[in-house]
């Protein structure tokens, strides 16, 4: 936070804490639990994504890697949609004070990336998982016919 002893590391963040009040000092002082709960989910999401990278990029990739990656992407996507829904249902209580230009440039575009990219990853990994399941089913049917 602005004025904190480590603010020098996160100086550009002071702009964002003015754009999105969920990350502002007042929300912190009011004891809102949403930011802390979201941060906990971010930690879990990051661990899942790191685990996916490990499974997918070791010398022999794990067949469960797509499922782990899909889980992490769905988590990112749903968490971001929840965040946007929160803004809608509270009548834009944390971002409604911005100009339209600031809202688009500093909130919608950066946060929109956390919807578009995970949606693409979810689609791609979901398709891979579906194809694997279809292949396994075809093999099982062929085996039963023998």
Coordinates of N, CA, C and O in Angstrom, one line a residue:
X1 N 0.8 -1.2 0.0 CA 0.0 0.0 0.0 C 0.9 1.3 0.0 O 2.0 1.3 0.5
X2 N 0.3 2.3 -0.6 CA 1.0 3.6 -0.6 C 1.3 4.0 0.8 O 0.5 3.9 1.7
X3 N 2.6 4.4 1.1 CA 3.0 4.8 2.4 C 3.6 3.7 3.2 O 4.2 3.9 4.2
X4 N 3.5 2.4 2.7 CA 4.0 1.3 3.5 C 5.5 1.2 3.2 O 6.1 1.8 2.3
X5 N 6.2 0.5 4.1 CA 7.7 0.4 4.0 C 8.2 -0.3 2.8 O 9.3 -0.1 2.4
X6 N 7.4 -1.1 2.1 CA 7.8 -1.9 0.9 C 7.1 -1.3 -0.3 O 7.2 -1.9 -1.4
X7 N 6.5 -0.1 -0.2 CA 5.8 0.5 -1.3 C 6.8 0.7 -2.5 O 6.3 0.6 -3.7
X8 N 8.0 1.0 -2.2 CA 9.0 1.3 -3.3 C 9.1 0.1 -4.3 O 9.3 0.3 -5.5
X9 N 8.8 -1.1 -3.8 CA 8.9 -2.3 -4.7 C 7.7 -2.3 -5.7 O 7.8 -2.6 -6.8
X10 N 6.5 -1.9 -5.1 CA 5.3 -2.0 -5.8 C 4.7 -0.6 -6.3 O 3.5 -0.4 -6.4
X11 N 5.6 0.4 -6.5 CA 5.1 1.7 -6.8 C 4.1 1.8 -7.9 O 3.1 2.6 -7.7
X12 N 4.2 1.2 -9.0 CA 3.2 1.3 -10.0 C 1.8 0.8 -9.5 O 0.8 1.2 -10.0
X13 N 1.8 -0.1 -8.5 CA 0.6 -0.6 -8.0 C -0.3 0.5 -7.4 O -1.5 0.4 -7.2
X14 N 0.3 1.6 -7.0 CA -0.4 2.7 -6.3 C -1.5 3.3 -7.3 O -2.5 3.8 -6.8
X15 N -1.2 3.2 -8.6 CA -2.2 3.6 -9.5 C -3.4 2.7 -9.5 O -4.6 3.1 -9.4
X16 N -3.2 1.4 -9.4 CA -4.3 0.4 -9.4 C -5.1 0.5 -8.1 O -6.3 0.3 -8.2
X17 N -4.5 0.8 -7.0 CA -5.2 0.8 -5.8 C -6.2 2.0 -5.8 O -7.1 2.1 -5.0
X18 N -5.9 3.0 -6.7 CA -6.9 4.1 -6.8 C -8.0 3.8 -7.9 O -9.1 4.3 -7.8
X19 N -7.6 2.9 -8.8 CA -8.6 2.5 -9.8 C -9.6 1.5 -9.3 O -10.8 1.6 -9.4
X20 N -9.1 0.5 -8.6 CA -9.9 -0.6 -8.0 C -9.8 -0.5 -6.5 O -8.9 -0.9 -5.9
X21 N -10.9 0.0 -5.9 CA -10.9 0.3 -4.4 C -10.9 -1.0 -3.6 O -10.6 -1.0 -2.4
X22 N -11.1 -2.2 -4.2 CA -11.0 -3.4 -3.5 C -9.6 -3.6 -3.0 O -9.4 -4.2 -2.0
X23 N -8.6 -3.0 -3.7 CA -7.2 -3.1 -3.3 C -6.7 -1.9 -2.7 O -5.5 -1.7 -2.6
X24 N -7.6 -1.0 -2.3 CA -7.2 0.3 -1.6 C -7.1 0.2 -0.1 O -7.5 -0.8 0.5
X25 N -6.6 1.2 0.4 CA -6.3 1.3 1.9 C -7.6 1.2 2.7 O -7.7 0.5 3.7
X26 N -8.7 1.9 2.2 CA -10.0 1.9 3.0 C -10.5 0.5 3.1 O -11.0 0.1 4.1
X27 N -10.5 -0.2 2.0 CA -11.0 -1.6 2.1 C -10.2 -2.4 3.0 O -10.8 -3.2 3.8
X28 N -8.9 -2.2 3.1 CA -8.1 -2.9 4.0 C -8.4 -2.5 5.4 O -8.6 -3.4 6.3
X29 N -8.6 -1.2 5.7 CA -8.9 -0.7 7.0 C -10.3 -1.2 7.5 O -10.5 -1.4 8.7
X30 N -11.2 -1.3 6.5 CA -12.6 -1.7 6.8 C -12.6 -3.2 7.1 O -13.7 -3.7 7.6
X31 N -11.6 -4.0 6.9 CA -11.5 -5.4 7.2 C -12.3 -6.3 6.2 O -12.7 -7.4 6.5
X32 N -12.5 -5.8 5.0 CA -13.2 -6.6 3.9 C -12.4 -7.9 3.7 O -11.2 -7.9 3.5
X33 N -13.1 -8.9 3.8 CA -12.5 -10.3 3.6 C -12.3 -10.7 2.2 O -11.6 -11.7 1.9
X34 N -13.0 -10.0 1.2 CA -12.9 -10.4 -0.2 C -11.5 -10.5 -0.7 O -11.1 -11.4 -1.4
X35 N -10.8 -9.4 -0.5 CA -9.4 -9.3 -1.0 C -8.5 -10.4 -0.5 O -7.8 -11.1 -1.2
X36 N -8.6 -10.7 0.8 CA -7.8 -11.8 1.4 C -8.3 -13.1 0.9 O -7.4 -14.0 0.7
X37 N -9.6 -13.3 0.8 CA -10.1 -14.6 0.3 C -9.6 -14.8 -1.2 O -9.2 -15.9 -1.5
X38 N -9.7 -13.8 -2.0 CA -9.2 -13.9 -3.3 C -7.7 -14.2 -3.4 O -7.3 -15.0 -4.2
X39 N -7.0 -13.6 -2.5 CA -5.5 -13.8 -2.4 C -5.2 -15.3 -2.1 O -4.3 -15.9 -2.7
X40 N -6.0 -15.8 -1.2 CA -5.8 -17.3 -0.8 C -6.1 -18.1 -2.1 O -5.3 -19.0 -2.4
X41 N -7.2 -17.8 -2.8 CA -7.5 -18.5 -4.0 C -6.4 -18.4 -5.1 O -6.0 -19.3 -5.8
X42 N -5.7 -17.2 -5.1 CA -4.6 -16.9 -6.0 C -3.5 -17.9 -5.7 O -2.8 -18.4 -6.6
X43 N -3.2 -18.1 -4.4 CA -2.1 -18.9 -4.0 C -2.4 -20.4 -4.5 O -1.5 -21.1 -5.1
X44 N -3.6 -20.8 -4.2 CA -4.0 -22.2 -4.6 C -3.9 -22.3 -6.1 O -3.4 -23.3 -6.6
X45 N -4.4 -21.4 -6.8 CA -4.4 -21.4 -8.3 C -3.0 -21.4 -8.8 O -2.7 -22.2 -9.7
X46 N -2.1 -20.7 -8.2 CA -0.7 -20.6 -8.7 C 0.0 -22.0 -8.4 O 0.7 -22.5 -9.3
X47 N -0.3 -22.6 -7.3 CA 0.2 -23.9 -7.0 C -0.3 -25.0 -8.0 O 0.5 -25.8 -8.5
X48 N -1.5 -24.9 -8.3 CA -2.1 -25.8 -9.4 C -1.4 -25.6 -10.7 O -1.0 -26.5 -11.4
X49 N -1.2 -24.3 -11.1 CA -0.6 -24.0 -12.4 C 0.9 -24.5 -12.4 O 1.3 -24.9 -13.4
X50 N 1.6 -24.3 -11.3 CA 3.0 -24.7 -11.2 C 3.0 -26.3 -11.3 O 3.9 -26.8 -12.0
X51 N 2.1 -26.9 -10.7 CA 2.0 -28.4 -10.7 C 1.7 -28.8 -12.2 O 2.3 -29.8 -12.7
X52 N 0.9 -28.1 -12.9 CA 0.6 -28.4 -14.3 C 1.9 -28.3 -15.1 O 2.2 -29.2 -15.9
X53 N 2.6 -27.2 -14.9 CA 3.8 -27.0 -15.7 C 4.8 -28.2 -15.4 O 5.5 -28.7 -16.3
X54 N 4.9 -28.6 -14.2 CA 5.8 -29.7 -13.8 C 5.3 -31.0 -14.5 O 6.1 -31.7 -15.2
X55 N 4.0 -31.3 -14.5 CA 3.5 -32.5 -15.1 C 3.6 -32.5 -16.6 O 3.9 -33.5 -17.2
X56 N 3.4 -31.3 -17.2 CA 3.4 -31.3 -18.6 C 4.8 -31.2 -19.2 O 5.0 -31.6 -20.4
X57 N 5.8 -30.7 -18.5 CA 7.1 -30.5 -19.1 C 8.2 -31.3 -18.5 O 9.4 -31.0 -18.7
X58 N 7.9 -32.4 -17.8 CA 9.0 -33.3 -17.3 C 9.3 -34.2 -18.5 O 8.7 -34.1 -19.6
X59 N 10.4 -35.0 -18.3 CA 10.9 -35.8 -19.5 C 9.8 -36.7 -20.1 O 9.7 -36.8 -21.3
X60 N 9.0 -37.3 -19.3 CA 7.8 -38.0 -19.7 C 6.6 -37.3 -19.2 O 6.3 -37.5 -18.0
X61 N 5.9 -36.5 -20.0 CA 4.7 -35.8 -19.5 C 3.6 -36.7 -19.0 O 3.4 -37.8 -19.4
X62 N 3.0 -36.3 -17.9 CA 2.0 -37.1 -17.2 C 0.7 -37.0 -18.0 O 0.3 -35.9 -18.5
X63 N 0.0 -38.1 -18.1 CA -1.3 -38.0 -18.8 C -2.4 -37.2 -18.1 O -3.4 -36.8 -18.6
X64 N -2.1 -36.9 -16.8 CA -3.1 -36.1 -16.0 C -2.8 -34.6 -16.1 O -3.6 -33.8 -15.6
X65 N -1.7 -34.3 -16.8 CA -1.4 -32.8 -16.9 C -2.5 -32.0 -17.5 O -2.8 -30.9 -16.9
X66 N -3.2 -32.4 -18.6 CA -4.3 -31.6 -19.1 C -5.4 -31.4 -18.1 O -6.0 -30.3 -18.0
X67 N -5.7 -32.4 -17.3 CA -6.7 -32.2 -16.3 C -6.3 -31.2 -15.2 O -7.1 -30.4 -14.8
X68 N -5.1 -31.3 -14.8 CA -4.6 -30.3 -13.8 C -4.6 -28.9 -14.4 O -5.0 -27.9 -13.7
X69 N -4.1 -28.7 -15.6 CA -4.1 -27.4 -16.3 C -5.5 -26.9 -16.5 O -5.8 -25.7 -16.3
X70 N -6.4 -27.8 -16.9 CA -7.8 -27.4 -17.0 C -8.4 -26.9 -15.7 O -9.1 -25.9 -15.7
X71 N -8.1 -27.6 -14.6 CA -8.6 -27.2 -13.3 C -8.1 -25.8 -13.0 O -8.8 -24.9 -12.5
X72 N -6.8 -25.5 -13.2 CA -6.2 -24.2 -12.9 C -6.8 -23.1 -13.8 O -7.1 -22.0 -13.3
X73 N -7.0 -23.4 -15.0 CA -7.6 -22.4 -15.9 C -9.1 -22.1 -15.6 O -9.5 -20.9 -15.6
X74 N -9.8 -23.1 -15.2 CA -11.2 -22.9 -14.8 C -11.3 -22.1 -13.5 O -12.1 -21.2 -13.4
X75 N -10.3 -22.4 -12.7 CA -10.3 -21.6 -11.4 C -10.0 -20.1 -11.7 O -10.7 -19.3 -11.1
X76 N -9.0 -19.8 -12.6 CA -8.7 -18.5 -12.9 C -10.0 -17.8 -13.6 O -10.3 -16.7 -13.2
X77 N -10.5 -18.5 -14.5 CA -11.7 -18.0 -15.2 C -12.9 -17.7 -14.3 O -13.4 -16.6 -14.3
X78 N -13.2 -18.7 -13.5 CA -14.4 -18.5 -12.6 C -14.1 -17.4 -11.5 O -15.0 -16.7 -11.2
X79 N -12.9 -17.4 -11.0 CA -12.6 -16.4 -10.0 C -12.7 -15.0 -10.6 O -13.2 -14.0 -10.0
X80 N -12.3 -14.8 -11.9 CA -12.3 -13.5 -12.5 C -13.8 -13.1 -12.8 O -14.2 -12.0 -12.7
X81 N -14.6 -14.1 -13.3 CA -16.0 -13.8 -13.6 C -16.7 -13.4 -12.3 O -17.5 -12.5 -12.3
X82 N -16.4 -14.1 -11.2 CA -16.9 -13.8 -9.9 C -16.6 -12.3 -9.5 O -17.4 -11.6 -9.0
X83 N -15.3 -12.0 -9.8 CA -14.9 -10.6 -9.4 C -15.7 -9.6 -10.2 O -16.1 -8.6 -9.7
X84 N -15.9 -9.8 -11.5 CA -16.6 -8.9 -12.4 C -18.1 -8.9 -11.9 O -18.7 -7.8 -11.9
X85 N -18.6 -10.0 -11.6 CA -20.0 -10.1 -11.2 C -20.2 -9.3 -9.8 O -21.2 -8.7 -9.7
X86 N -19.2 -9.4 -9.0 CA -19.3 -8.7 -7.7 C -19.4 -7.2 -8.0 O -20.2 -6.5 -7.4
X87 N -18.7 -6.7 -9.0 CA -18.7 -5.3 -9.4 C -20.1 -4.9 -9.9 O -20.7 -3.9 -9.6
X88 N -20.6 -5.8 -10.7 CA -22.0 -5.6 -11.3 C -23.0 -5.5 -10.2 O -23.8 -4.6 -10.2
X89 N -23.0 -6.5 -9.4 CA -24.1 -6.6 -8.4 C -24.0 -5.6 -7.2 O -24.9 -5.4 -6.5
X90 N -22.8 -5.0 -7.1 CA -22.7 -3.9 -6.0 C -22.8 -2.5 -6.7 O -22.4 -1.5 -6.1
X91 N -23.2 -2.5 -8.0 CA -23.4 -1.3 -8.7 C -22.0 -0.6 -8.9 O -21.9 0.6 -8.7
X92 N -21.0 -1.4 -9.2 CA -19.7 -0.9 -9.5 C -19.1 -0.1 -8.3 O -18.5 1.0 -8.5
X93 N -19.3 -0.7 -7.1 CA -18.9 0.0 -5.9 C -17.4 0.2 -5.8 O -17.0 1.2 -5.1
X94 N -16.6 -0.6 -6.4 CA -15.1 -0.4 -6.3 C -14.5 0.3 -7.5 O -13.3 0.7 -7.4
X95 N -15.1 0.3 -8.6 CA -14.5 0.9 -9.8 C -15.4 1.9 -10.5 O -15.0 2.6 -11.4
X96 N -16.6 2.1 -10.0 CA -17.5 3.1 -10.6 C -17.1 4.5 -10.6 O -17.7 5.4 -11.3
X97 N -16.2 4.9 -9.7 CA -15.7 6.3 -9.6 C -14.7 6.7 -10.7 O -14.4 7.8 -10.8
X98 N -14.3 5.7 -11.5 CA -13.3 6.0 -12.6 C -14.0 6.7 -13.8 O -15.1 6.5 -14.1
X99 N -13.1 7.4 -14.6 CA -13.6 7.9 -15.9 C -13.7 6.7 -16.8 O -13.1 5.6 -16.5
X100 N -14.5 6.8 -17.9 CA -14.7 5.7 -18.8 C -13.3 5.2 -19.4 O -13.0 4.1 -19.5
X101 N -12.5 6.2 -19.7 CA -11.2 5.9 -20.3 C -10.3 5.1 -19.3 O -9.7 4.1 -19.6
X102 N -10.3 5.6 -18.0 CA -9.5 4.9 -17.0 C -10.0 3.5 -16.8 O -9.3 2.6 -16.6
X103 N -11.4 3.4 -16.7 CA -12.0 2.1 -16.5 C -11.6 1.1 -17.6 O -11.2 0.0 -17.3
X104 N -11.6 1.6 -18.8 CA -11.3 0.7 -20.0 C -9.8 0.3 -19.9 O -9.4 -0.8 -20.0
X105 N -9.0 1.3 -19.8 CA -7.5 1.1 -19.9 C -6.9 0.5 -18.7 O -6.0 -0.4 -18.8
X106 N -7.4 0.8 -17.5 CA -6.7 0.4 -16.3 C -7.5 -0.8 -15.6 O -6.9 -1.3 -14.6
X107 N -8.7 -1.1 -16.0 CA -9.4 -2.2 -15.3 C -10.0 -3.2 -16.3 O -9.7 -4.4 -16.2
X108 N -10.7 -2.8 -17.3 CA -11.4 -3.7 -18.2 C -10.4 -4.5 -19.0 O -10.4 -5.7 -19.1
X109 N -9.4 -3.8 -19.7 CA -8.5 -4.5 -20.5 C -7.6 -5.4 -19.7 O -7.4 -6.6 -20.1
X110 N -6.9 -4.9 -18.7 CA -6.0 -5.8 -17.9 C -6.8 -7.0 -17.3 O -6.3 -8.1 -17.3
X111 N -8.0 -6.7 -16.7 CA -8.7 -7.8 -16.1 C -9.4 -8.7 -17.1 O -9.7 -9.9 -16.9
X112 N -9.7 -8.1 -18.3 CA -10.3 -8.9 -19.3 C -9.4 -10.0 -19.8 O -9.9 -11.1 -20.2
X113 N -8.1 -9.7 -19.8 CA -7.2 -10.8 -20.2 C -7.3 -12.0 -19.3 O -7.1 -13.1 -19.8
X114 N -7.7 -11.8 -18.0 CA -7.9 -12.9 -17.1 C -9.2 -13.7 -17.3 O -9.5 -14.7 -16.7
X115 N -10.0 -13.2 -18.3 CA -11.1 -14.0 -18.8 C -10.8 -14.6 -20.1 O -11.0 -15.8 -20.3
X116 N -10.3 -13.8 -21.0 CA -10.0 -14.3 -22.4 C -9.0 -15.5 -22.4 O -9.3 -16.5 -23.0
X117 N -7.9 -15.3 -21.8 CA -6.8 -16.3 -21.9 C -7.2 -17.6 -21.2 O -7.0 -18.7 -21.7
X118 N -7.7 -17.5 -19.9 CA -8.1 -18.8 -19.3 C -9.3 -19.5 -20.1 O -9.4 -20.7 -20.1
X119 N -10.2 -18.7 -20.7 CA -11.2 -19.3 -21.5 C -10.7 -20.1 -22.7 O -11.1 -21.2 -22.9
X120 N -9.7 -19.5 -23.3 CA -9.0 -20.2 -24.4 C -8.3 -21.4 -23.9 O -8.4 -22.5 -24.5
X121 N -7.6 -21.3 -22.8 CA -6.9 -22.5 -22.3 C -7.9 -23.6 -21.8 O -7.7 -24.8 -22.1
X122 N -9.0 -23.2 -21.2 CA -10.0 -24.1 -20.8 C -10.6 -24.8 -22.0 O -10.8 -26.1 -22.0
X123 N -10.9 -24.1 -23.1 CA -11.4 -24.7 -24.3 C -10.4 -25.7 -24.9 O -10.7 -26.8 -25.2
X124 N -9.1 -25.3 -25.0 CA -8.1 -26.1 -25.6 C -7.9 -27.4 -24.8 O -7.8 -28.5 -25.4
X125 N -7.7 -27.2 -23.5 CA -7.4 -28.4 -22.7 C -8.7 -29.3 -22.6 O -8.6 -30.5 -22.5
X126 N -9.8 -28.7 -22.5 CA -11.1 -29.4 -22.5 C -11.2 -30.3 -23.8 O -11.7 -31.4 -23.7
X127 N -10.9 -29.7 -24.9 CA -10.9 -30.4 -26.2 C -9.9 -31.6 -26.1 O -10.2 -32.7 -26.6
X128 N -8.7 -31.4 -25.6 CA -7.7 -32.4 -25.5 C -8.2 -33.6 -24.6 O -8.1 -34.7 -24.9
X129 N -8.8 -33.2 -23.5 CA -9.3 -34.2 -22.5 C -10.5 -35.0 -23.2 O -10.5 -36.2 -23.1
X130 N -11.4 -34.3 -23.9 CA -12.5 -35.0 -24.6 C -12.0 -35.9 -25.6 O -12.5 -37.1 -25.7
X131 N -11.0 -35.5 -26.4 CA -10.4 -36.4 -27.4 C -9.7 -37.6 -26.7 O -9.9 -38.8 -27.3
X132 N -9.1 -37.4 -25.6 CA -8.5 -38.6 -24.9 C -9.5 -39.5 -24.4 O -9.4 -40.8 -24.5
X133 N -10.6 -39.0 -23.9 CA -11.7 -39.8 -23.4 C -12.4 -40.6 -24.5 O -12.7 -41.8 -24.4
X134 N -12.6 -39.9 -25.7 CA -13.2 -40.6 -26.8 C -12.3 -41.7 -27.3 O -12.7 -42.8 -27.7
X135 N -11.0 -41.5 -27.4 CA -10.0 -42.5 -27.8 C -10.0 -43.7 -26.9 O -10.0 -44.8 -27.3
X136 N -10.0 -43.4 -25.6 CA -10.1 -44.5 -24.6 C -11.4 -45.3 -24.7 O -11.4 -46.5 -24.6
X137 N -12.5 -44.6 -25.0 CA -13.7 -45.3 -25.1 C -13.7 -46.2 -26.4 O -14.2 -47.3 -26.4
X138 N -13.2 -45.7 -27.5 CA -13.1 -46.4 -28.7 C -12.2 -47.7 -28.5 O -12.6 -48.8 -29.0
X139 N -11.1 -47.5 -27.8 CA -10.3 -48.7 -27.5 C -11.0 -49.7 -26.7 O -10.9 -50.9 -26.9
X140 N -11.7 -49.2 -25.6 CA -12.5 -50.1 -24.8 C -13.5 -50.9 -25.5 O -13.7 -52.1 -25.3
X141 N -14.2 -50.2 -26.4 CA -15.2 -50.9 -27.2 C -14.6 -51.9 -28.1 O -15.1 -53.0 -28.3
X142 N -13.5 -51.6 -28.8 CA -12.8 -52.5 -29.6 C -12.3 -53.7 -28.9 O -12.4 -54.9 -29.3
X143 N -11.9 -53.5 -27.6 CA -11.4 -54.6 -26.8 C -12.6 -55.5 -26.4 O -12.4 -56.7 -26.4
X144 N -13.7 -55.0 -26.1 CA -14.9 -55.7 -25.7 C -15.4 -56.6 -26.8 O -15.9 -57.7 -26.6
X145 N -15.2 -56.2 -28.1 CA -15.7 -56.9 -29.3 C -14.8 -58.2 -29.5 O -15.2 -59.1 -30.2
X146 N -13.6 -58.2 -29.0 CA -12.7 -59.3 -29.2 C -13.1 -60.5 -28.4 O -13.5 -60.8 -27.5

